[in-house]
PDB file of C-alpha atoms in Angstrom:
ATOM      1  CA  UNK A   1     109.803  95.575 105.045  1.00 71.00           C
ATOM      2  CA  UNK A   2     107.780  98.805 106.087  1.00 76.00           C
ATOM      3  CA  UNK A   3     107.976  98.286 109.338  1.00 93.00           C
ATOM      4  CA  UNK A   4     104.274  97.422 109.198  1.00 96.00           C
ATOM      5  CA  UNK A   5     103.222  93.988 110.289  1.00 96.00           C
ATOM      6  CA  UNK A   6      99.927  92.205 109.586  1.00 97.00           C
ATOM      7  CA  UNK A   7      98.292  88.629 111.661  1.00 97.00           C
ATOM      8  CA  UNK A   8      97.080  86.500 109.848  1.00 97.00           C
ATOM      9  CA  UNK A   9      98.353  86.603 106.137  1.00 95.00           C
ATOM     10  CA  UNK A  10      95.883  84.500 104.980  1.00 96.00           C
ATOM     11  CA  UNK A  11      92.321  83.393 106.870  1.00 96.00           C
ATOM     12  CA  UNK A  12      88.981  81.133 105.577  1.00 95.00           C
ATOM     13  CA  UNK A  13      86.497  81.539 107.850  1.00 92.00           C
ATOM     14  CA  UNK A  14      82.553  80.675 107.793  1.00 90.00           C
ATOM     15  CA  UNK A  15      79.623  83.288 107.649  1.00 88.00           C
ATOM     16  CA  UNK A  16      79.428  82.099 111.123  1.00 86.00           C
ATOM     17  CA  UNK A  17      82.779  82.655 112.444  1.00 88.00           C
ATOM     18  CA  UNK A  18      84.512  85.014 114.518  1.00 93.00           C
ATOM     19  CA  UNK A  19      87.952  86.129 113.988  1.00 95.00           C
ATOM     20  CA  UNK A  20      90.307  88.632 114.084  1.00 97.00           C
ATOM     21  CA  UNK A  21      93.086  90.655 111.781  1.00 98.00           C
ATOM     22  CA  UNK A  22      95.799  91.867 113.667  1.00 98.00           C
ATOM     23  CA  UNK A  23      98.138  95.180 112.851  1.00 98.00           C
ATOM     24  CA  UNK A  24     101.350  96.040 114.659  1.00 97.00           C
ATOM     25  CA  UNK A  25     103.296  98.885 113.864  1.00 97.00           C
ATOM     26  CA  UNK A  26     107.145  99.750 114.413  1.00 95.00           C
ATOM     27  CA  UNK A  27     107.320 103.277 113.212  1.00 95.00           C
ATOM     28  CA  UNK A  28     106.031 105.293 115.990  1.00 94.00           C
ATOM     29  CA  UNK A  29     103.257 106.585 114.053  1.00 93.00           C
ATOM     30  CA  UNK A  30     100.182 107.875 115.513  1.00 91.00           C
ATOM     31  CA  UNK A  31      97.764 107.204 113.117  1.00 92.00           C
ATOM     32  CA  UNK A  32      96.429 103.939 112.266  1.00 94.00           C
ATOM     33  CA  UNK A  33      94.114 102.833 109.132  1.00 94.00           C
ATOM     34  CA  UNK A  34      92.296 100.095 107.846  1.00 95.00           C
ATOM     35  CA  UNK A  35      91.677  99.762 104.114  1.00 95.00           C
ATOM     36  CA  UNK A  36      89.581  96.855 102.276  1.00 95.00           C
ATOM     37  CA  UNK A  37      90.628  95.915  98.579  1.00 94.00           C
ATOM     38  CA  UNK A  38      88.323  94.256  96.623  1.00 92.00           C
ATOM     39  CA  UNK A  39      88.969  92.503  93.068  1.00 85.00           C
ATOM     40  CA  UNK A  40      88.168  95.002  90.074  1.00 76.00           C
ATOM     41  CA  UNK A  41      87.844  97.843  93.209  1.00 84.00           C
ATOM     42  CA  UNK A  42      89.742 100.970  93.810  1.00 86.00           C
ATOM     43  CA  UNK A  43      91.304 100.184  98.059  1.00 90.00           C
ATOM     44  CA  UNK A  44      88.524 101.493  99.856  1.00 91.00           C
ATOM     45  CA  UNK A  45      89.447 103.410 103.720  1.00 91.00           C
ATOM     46  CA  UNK A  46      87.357 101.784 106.230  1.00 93.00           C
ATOM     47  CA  UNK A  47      88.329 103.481 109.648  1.00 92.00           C
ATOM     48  CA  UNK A  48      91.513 105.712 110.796  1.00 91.00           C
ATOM     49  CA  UNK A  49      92.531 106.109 114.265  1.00 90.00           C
ATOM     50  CA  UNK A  50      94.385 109.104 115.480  1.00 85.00           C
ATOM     51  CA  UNK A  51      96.003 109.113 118.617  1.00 79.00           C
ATOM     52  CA  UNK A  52      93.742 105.765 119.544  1.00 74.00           C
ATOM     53  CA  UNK A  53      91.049 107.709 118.220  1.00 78.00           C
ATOM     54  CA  UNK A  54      88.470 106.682 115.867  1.00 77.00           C
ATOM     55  CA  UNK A  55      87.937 109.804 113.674  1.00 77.00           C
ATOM     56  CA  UNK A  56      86.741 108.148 110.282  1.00 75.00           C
ATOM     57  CA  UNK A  57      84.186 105.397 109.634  1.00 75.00           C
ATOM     58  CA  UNK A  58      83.808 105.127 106.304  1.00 76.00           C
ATOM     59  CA  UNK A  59      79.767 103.905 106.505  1.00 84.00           C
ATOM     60  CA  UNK A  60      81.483 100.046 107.415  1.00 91.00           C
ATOM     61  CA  UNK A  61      78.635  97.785 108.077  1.00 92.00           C
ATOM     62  CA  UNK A  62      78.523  96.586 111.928  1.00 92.00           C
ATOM     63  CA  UNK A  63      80.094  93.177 111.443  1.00 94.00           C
ATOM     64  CA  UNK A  64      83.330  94.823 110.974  1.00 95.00           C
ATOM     65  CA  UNK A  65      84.721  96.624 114.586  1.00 94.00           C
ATOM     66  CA  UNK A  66      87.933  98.136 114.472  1.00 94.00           C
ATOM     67  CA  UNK A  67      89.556  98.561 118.058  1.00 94.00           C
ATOM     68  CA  UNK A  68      92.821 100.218 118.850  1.00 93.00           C
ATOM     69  CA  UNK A  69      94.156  99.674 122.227  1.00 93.00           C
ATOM     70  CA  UNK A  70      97.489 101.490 121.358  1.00 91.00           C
ATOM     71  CA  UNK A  71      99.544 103.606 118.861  1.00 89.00           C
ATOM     72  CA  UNK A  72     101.361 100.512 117.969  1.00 94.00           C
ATOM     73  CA  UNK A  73      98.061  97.855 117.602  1.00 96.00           C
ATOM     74  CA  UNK A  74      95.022  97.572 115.463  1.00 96.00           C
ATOM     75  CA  UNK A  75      92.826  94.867 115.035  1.00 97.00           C
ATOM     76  CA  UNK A  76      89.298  94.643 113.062  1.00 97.00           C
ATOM     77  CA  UNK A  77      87.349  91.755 114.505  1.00 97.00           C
ATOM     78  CA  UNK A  78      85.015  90.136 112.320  1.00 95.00           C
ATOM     79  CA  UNK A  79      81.579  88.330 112.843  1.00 93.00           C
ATOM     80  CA  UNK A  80      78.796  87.462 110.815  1.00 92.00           C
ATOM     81  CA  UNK A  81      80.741  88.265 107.395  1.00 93.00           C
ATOM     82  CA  UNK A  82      79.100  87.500 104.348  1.00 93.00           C
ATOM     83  CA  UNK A  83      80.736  86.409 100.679  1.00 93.00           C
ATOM     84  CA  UNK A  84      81.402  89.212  99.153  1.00 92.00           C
ATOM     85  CA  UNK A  85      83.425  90.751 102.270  1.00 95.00           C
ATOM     86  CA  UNK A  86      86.174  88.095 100.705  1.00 95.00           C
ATOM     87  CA  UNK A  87      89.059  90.624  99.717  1.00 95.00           C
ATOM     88  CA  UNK A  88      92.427  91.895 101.030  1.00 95.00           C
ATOM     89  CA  UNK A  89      92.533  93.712 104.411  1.00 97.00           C
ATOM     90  CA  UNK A  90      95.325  96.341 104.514  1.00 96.00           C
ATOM     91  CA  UNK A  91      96.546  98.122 107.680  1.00 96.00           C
ATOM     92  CA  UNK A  92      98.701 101.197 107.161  1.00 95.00           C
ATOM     93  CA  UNK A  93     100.311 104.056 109.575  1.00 94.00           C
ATOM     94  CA  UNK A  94     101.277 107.548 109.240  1.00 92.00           C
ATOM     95  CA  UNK A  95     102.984 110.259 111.339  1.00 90.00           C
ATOM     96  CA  UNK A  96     100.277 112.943 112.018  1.00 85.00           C
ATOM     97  CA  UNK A  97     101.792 116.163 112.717  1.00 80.00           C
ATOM     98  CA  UNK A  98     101.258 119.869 111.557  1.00 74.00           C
ATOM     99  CA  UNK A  99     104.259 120.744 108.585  1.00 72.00           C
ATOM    100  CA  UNK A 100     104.544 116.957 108.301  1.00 74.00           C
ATOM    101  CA  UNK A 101     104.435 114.691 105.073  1.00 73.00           C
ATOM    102  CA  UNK A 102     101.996 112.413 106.370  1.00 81.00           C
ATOM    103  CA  UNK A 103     103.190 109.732 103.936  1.00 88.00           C
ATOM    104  CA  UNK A 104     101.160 106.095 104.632  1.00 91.00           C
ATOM    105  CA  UNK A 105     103.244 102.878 104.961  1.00 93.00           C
ATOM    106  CA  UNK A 106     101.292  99.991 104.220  1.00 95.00           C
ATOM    107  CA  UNK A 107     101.665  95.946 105.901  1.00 95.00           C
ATOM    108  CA  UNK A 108     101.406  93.199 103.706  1.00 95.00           C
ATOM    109  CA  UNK A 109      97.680  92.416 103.954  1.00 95.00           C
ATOM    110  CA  UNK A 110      95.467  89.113 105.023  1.00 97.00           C
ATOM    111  CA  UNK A 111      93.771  87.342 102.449  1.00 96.00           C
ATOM    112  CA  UNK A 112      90.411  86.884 103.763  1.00 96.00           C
ATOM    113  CA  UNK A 113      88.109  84.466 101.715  1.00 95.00           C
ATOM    114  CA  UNK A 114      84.685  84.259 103.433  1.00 94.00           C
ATOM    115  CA  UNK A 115      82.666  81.068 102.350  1.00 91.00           C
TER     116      UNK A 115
ATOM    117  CA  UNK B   1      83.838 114.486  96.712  1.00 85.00           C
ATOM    118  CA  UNK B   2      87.260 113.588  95.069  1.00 90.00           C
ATOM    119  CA  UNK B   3      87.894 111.200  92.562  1.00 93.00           C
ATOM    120  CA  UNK B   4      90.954 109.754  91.217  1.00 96.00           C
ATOM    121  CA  UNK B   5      91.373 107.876  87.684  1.00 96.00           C
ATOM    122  CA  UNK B   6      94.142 105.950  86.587  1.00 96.00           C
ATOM    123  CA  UNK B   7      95.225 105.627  82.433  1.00 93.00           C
ATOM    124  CA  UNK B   8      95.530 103.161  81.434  1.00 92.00           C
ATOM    125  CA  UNK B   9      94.183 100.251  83.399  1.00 93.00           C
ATOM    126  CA  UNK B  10      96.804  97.762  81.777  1.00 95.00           C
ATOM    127  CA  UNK B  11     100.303  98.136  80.229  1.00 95.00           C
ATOM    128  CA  UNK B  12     102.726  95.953  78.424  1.00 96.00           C
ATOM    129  CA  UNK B  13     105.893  97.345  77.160  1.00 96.00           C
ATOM    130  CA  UNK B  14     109.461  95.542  76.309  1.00 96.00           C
ATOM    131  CA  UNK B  15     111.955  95.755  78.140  1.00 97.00           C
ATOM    132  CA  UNK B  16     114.061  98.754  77.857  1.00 97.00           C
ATOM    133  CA  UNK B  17     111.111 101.409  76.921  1.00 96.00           C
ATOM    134  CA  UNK B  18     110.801 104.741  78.922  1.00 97.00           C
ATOM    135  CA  UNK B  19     106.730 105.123  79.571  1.00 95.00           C
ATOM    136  CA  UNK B  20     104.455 106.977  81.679  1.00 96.00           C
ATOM    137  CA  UNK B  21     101.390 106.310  83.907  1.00 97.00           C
ATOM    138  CA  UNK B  22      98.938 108.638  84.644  1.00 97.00           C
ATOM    139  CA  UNK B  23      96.943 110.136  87.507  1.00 98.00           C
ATOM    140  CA  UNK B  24      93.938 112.357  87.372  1.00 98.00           C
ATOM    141  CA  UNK B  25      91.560 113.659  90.103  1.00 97.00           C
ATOM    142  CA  UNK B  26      88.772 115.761  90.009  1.00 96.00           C
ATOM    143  CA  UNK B  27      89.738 117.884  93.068  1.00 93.00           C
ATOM    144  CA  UNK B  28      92.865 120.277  93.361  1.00 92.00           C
ATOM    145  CA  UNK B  29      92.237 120.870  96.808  1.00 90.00           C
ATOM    146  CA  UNK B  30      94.980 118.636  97.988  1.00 92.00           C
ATOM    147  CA  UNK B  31      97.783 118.010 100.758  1.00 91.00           C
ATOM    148  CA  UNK B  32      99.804 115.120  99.019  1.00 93.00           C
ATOM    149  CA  UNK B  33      99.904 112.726  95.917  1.00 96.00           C
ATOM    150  CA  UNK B  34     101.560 109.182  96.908  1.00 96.00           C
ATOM    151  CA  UNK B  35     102.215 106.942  93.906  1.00 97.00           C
ATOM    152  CA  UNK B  36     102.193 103.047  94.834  1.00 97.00           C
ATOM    153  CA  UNK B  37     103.600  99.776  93.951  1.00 97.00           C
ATOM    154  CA  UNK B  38     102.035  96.793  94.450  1.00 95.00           C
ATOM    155  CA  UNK B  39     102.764  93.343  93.453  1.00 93.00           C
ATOM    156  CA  UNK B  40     100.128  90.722  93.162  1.00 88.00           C
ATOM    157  CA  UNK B  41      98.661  89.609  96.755  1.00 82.00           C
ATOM    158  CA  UNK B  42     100.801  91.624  98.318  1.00 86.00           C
ATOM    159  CA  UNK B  43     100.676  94.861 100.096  1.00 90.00           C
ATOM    160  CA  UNK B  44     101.689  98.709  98.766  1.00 93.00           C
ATOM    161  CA  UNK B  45     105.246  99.871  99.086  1.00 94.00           C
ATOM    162  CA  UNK B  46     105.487 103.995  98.899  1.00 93.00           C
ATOM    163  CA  UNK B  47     107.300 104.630  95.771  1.00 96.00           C
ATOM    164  CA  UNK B  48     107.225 108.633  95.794  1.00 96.00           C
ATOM    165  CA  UNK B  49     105.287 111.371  97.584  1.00 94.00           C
ATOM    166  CA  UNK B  50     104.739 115.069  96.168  1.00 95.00           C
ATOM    167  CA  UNK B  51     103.370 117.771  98.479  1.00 92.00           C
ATOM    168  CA  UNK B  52     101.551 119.956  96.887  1.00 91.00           C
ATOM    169  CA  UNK B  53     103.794 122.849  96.734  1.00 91.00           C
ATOM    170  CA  UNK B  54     105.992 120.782  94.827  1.00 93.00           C
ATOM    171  CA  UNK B  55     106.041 120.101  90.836  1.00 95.00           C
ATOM    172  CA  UNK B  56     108.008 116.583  91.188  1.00 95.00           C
ATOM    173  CA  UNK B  57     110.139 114.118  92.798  1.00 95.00           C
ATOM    174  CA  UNK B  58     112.680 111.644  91.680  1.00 96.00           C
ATOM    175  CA  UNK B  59     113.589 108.178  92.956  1.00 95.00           C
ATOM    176  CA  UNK B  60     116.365 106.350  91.117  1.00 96.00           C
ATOM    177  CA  UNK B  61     114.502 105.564  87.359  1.00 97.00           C
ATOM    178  CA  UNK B  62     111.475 107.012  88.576  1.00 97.00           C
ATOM    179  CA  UNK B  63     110.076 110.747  88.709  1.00 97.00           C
ATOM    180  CA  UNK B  64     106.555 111.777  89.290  1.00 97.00           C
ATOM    181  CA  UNK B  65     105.675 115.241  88.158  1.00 97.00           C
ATOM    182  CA  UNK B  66     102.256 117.064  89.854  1.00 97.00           C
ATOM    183  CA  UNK B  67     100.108 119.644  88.222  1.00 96.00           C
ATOM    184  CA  UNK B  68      97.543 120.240  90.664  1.00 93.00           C
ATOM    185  CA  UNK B  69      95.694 123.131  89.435  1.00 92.00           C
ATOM    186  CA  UNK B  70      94.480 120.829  86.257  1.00 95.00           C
ATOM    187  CA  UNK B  71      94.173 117.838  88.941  1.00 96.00           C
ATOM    188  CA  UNK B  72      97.058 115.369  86.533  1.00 97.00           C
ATOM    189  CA  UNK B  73     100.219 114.091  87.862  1.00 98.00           C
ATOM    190  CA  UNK B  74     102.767 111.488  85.971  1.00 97.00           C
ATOM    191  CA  UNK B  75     105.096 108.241  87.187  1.00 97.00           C
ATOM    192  CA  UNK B  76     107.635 108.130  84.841  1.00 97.00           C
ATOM    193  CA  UNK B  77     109.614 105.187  84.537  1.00 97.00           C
ATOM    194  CA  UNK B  78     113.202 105.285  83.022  1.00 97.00           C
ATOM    195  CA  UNK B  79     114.432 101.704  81.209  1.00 97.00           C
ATOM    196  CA  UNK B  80     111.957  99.482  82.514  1.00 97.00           C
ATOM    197  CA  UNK B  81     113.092  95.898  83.372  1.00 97.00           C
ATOM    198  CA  UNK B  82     111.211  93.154  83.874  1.00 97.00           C
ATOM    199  CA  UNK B  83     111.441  93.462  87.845  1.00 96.00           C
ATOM    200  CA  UNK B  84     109.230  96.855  87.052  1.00 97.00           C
ATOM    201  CA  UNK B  85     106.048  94.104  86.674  1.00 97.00           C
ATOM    202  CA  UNK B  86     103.297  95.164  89.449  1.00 97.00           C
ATOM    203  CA  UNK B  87     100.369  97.573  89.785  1.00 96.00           C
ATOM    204  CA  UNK B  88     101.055 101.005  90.119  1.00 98.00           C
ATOM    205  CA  UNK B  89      98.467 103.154  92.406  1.00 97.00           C
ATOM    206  CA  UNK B  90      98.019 106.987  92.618  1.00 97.00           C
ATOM    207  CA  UNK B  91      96.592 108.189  95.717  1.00 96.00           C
ATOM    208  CA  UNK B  92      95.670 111.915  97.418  1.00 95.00           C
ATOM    209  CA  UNK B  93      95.242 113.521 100.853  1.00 92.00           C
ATOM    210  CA  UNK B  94      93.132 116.351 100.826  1.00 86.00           C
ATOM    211  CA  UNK B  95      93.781 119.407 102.566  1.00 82.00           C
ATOM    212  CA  UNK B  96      94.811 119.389 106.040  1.00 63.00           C
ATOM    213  CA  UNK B  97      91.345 120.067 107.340  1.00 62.00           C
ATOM    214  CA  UNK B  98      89.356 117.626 105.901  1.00 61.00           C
ATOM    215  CA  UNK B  99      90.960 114.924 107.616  1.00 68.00           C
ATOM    216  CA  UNK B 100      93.760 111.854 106.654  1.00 74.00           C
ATOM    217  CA  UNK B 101      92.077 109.864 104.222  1.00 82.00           C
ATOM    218  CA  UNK B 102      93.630 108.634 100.749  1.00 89.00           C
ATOM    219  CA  UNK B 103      91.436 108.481  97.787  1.00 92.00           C
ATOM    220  CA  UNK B 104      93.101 105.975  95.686  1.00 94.00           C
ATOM    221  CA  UNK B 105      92.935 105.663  91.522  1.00 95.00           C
ATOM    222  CA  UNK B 106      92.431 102.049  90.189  1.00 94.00           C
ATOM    223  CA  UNK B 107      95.808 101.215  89.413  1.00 95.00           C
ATOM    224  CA  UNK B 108      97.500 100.590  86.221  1.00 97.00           C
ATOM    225  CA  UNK B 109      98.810  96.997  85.952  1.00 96.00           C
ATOM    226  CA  UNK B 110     102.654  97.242  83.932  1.00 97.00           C
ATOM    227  CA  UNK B 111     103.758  94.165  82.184  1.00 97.00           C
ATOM    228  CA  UNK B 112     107.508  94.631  81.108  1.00 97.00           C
ATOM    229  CA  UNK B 113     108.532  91.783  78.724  1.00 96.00           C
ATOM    230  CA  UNK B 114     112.196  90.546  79.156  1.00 94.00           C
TER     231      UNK B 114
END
């Protein structure tokens, strides 16, 4: 356990859905991320949160919207999705301060399979 | 913009062998290298972190060495058992100003054979 949690572990949803991933964190980080891994891809960073703040959007397309209503909660609501956004979601934290080692701890993933 | 490569991409060694991964990335300008495990469909425990004032860390079998100035670092991995079996990811933070982002390597998939 990393003390990072991730809702749901696994999700098949239609082009025409909408859904949501869920990330809770236990470590009283301040920093919140969302990565995307794709088969035969390097994990990708799709947004980072600081402090609630969204300070990085990695040029996501619109259908994915991160919100952060807390520290301790991400989500990334989904809509409109298309095929190849089928891959695993990763949420991950860190402890943003000056000196610090900023080291990322990383939840389990959902398996998202978009058909 | 910094890239990170991972040799090799696959791995199969008996059990018992000492071997090494490797990490390379274009851009010294770092904060931190974080080297990854990660076992199929699942998500990435932290294995060992280097700032990059340091030259290495150990973990138990495990010690990851940092060179930054020629942009290389090494996982080594004492007696490998069979439990040792995942994918292996390299990642970097660049300098404090230029924000929190990893850039991660593609991995290196270790098969240790009982």
């Amino acid at each position: 356990e990393t003390g990072v949690t991730q809702t749901p572990r696994h999700l098949v949803m239609g082009m025409t859905n909408k859904k949501s991933l869920k990330c809770e964190q236990h470590l009283g980080h301040n920093a919140m991320y969302w990565y995307k891994q794709s088969a035969k891809k390097p994990l990708e960073l799709m947004f980072v949160y600081n402090f609630k703040e969204q300070t990085e959007n990695n040029s996501v397309p619109s259908r994915f919207s991160p919100e952060c209503p807390n520290s301790s909660h991400l989500f990334l609501h989904l809509h409109t999705l298309q095929p190849e956004d089928s891959a695993l979601y990763l949420c991950a934290s860190s402890q943003e301060a000056a000196g610090g080692l900023y080291e990322q701890y990383f939840g389990p993933g959902t398996r998202l399979t978009v058909t | 913009k910094q890239e990170v490569t991972q040799i090799p991409a696959a791995l199969s060694v008996p059990e018992g062998e000492n071997l090494v991964l490797n990490c390379s990335f274009t851009d010294s300008a770092i904060y931190n290298l974080q080297w990854f495990r990660q076992d199929p469909g699942k998500g990435l425990t932290s294995l060992l972190l280097i700032q990059s004032s340091q030259r290495e860390q150990t973990s138990g079998r495990l010690n990851a060495s940092l060179d930054k100035s020629s942009g290389r670092s090494t996982l080594y991995i004492a007696a490998s058992q069979p439990g040792d079996s995942a994918t292996y990811l390299c990642a970097v933070r660049p300098n404090n100003n230029a924000g929190n982002m990893l850039t991660f390597g593609g991995g290196t998939r270790l098969m240790v054979k009982p």
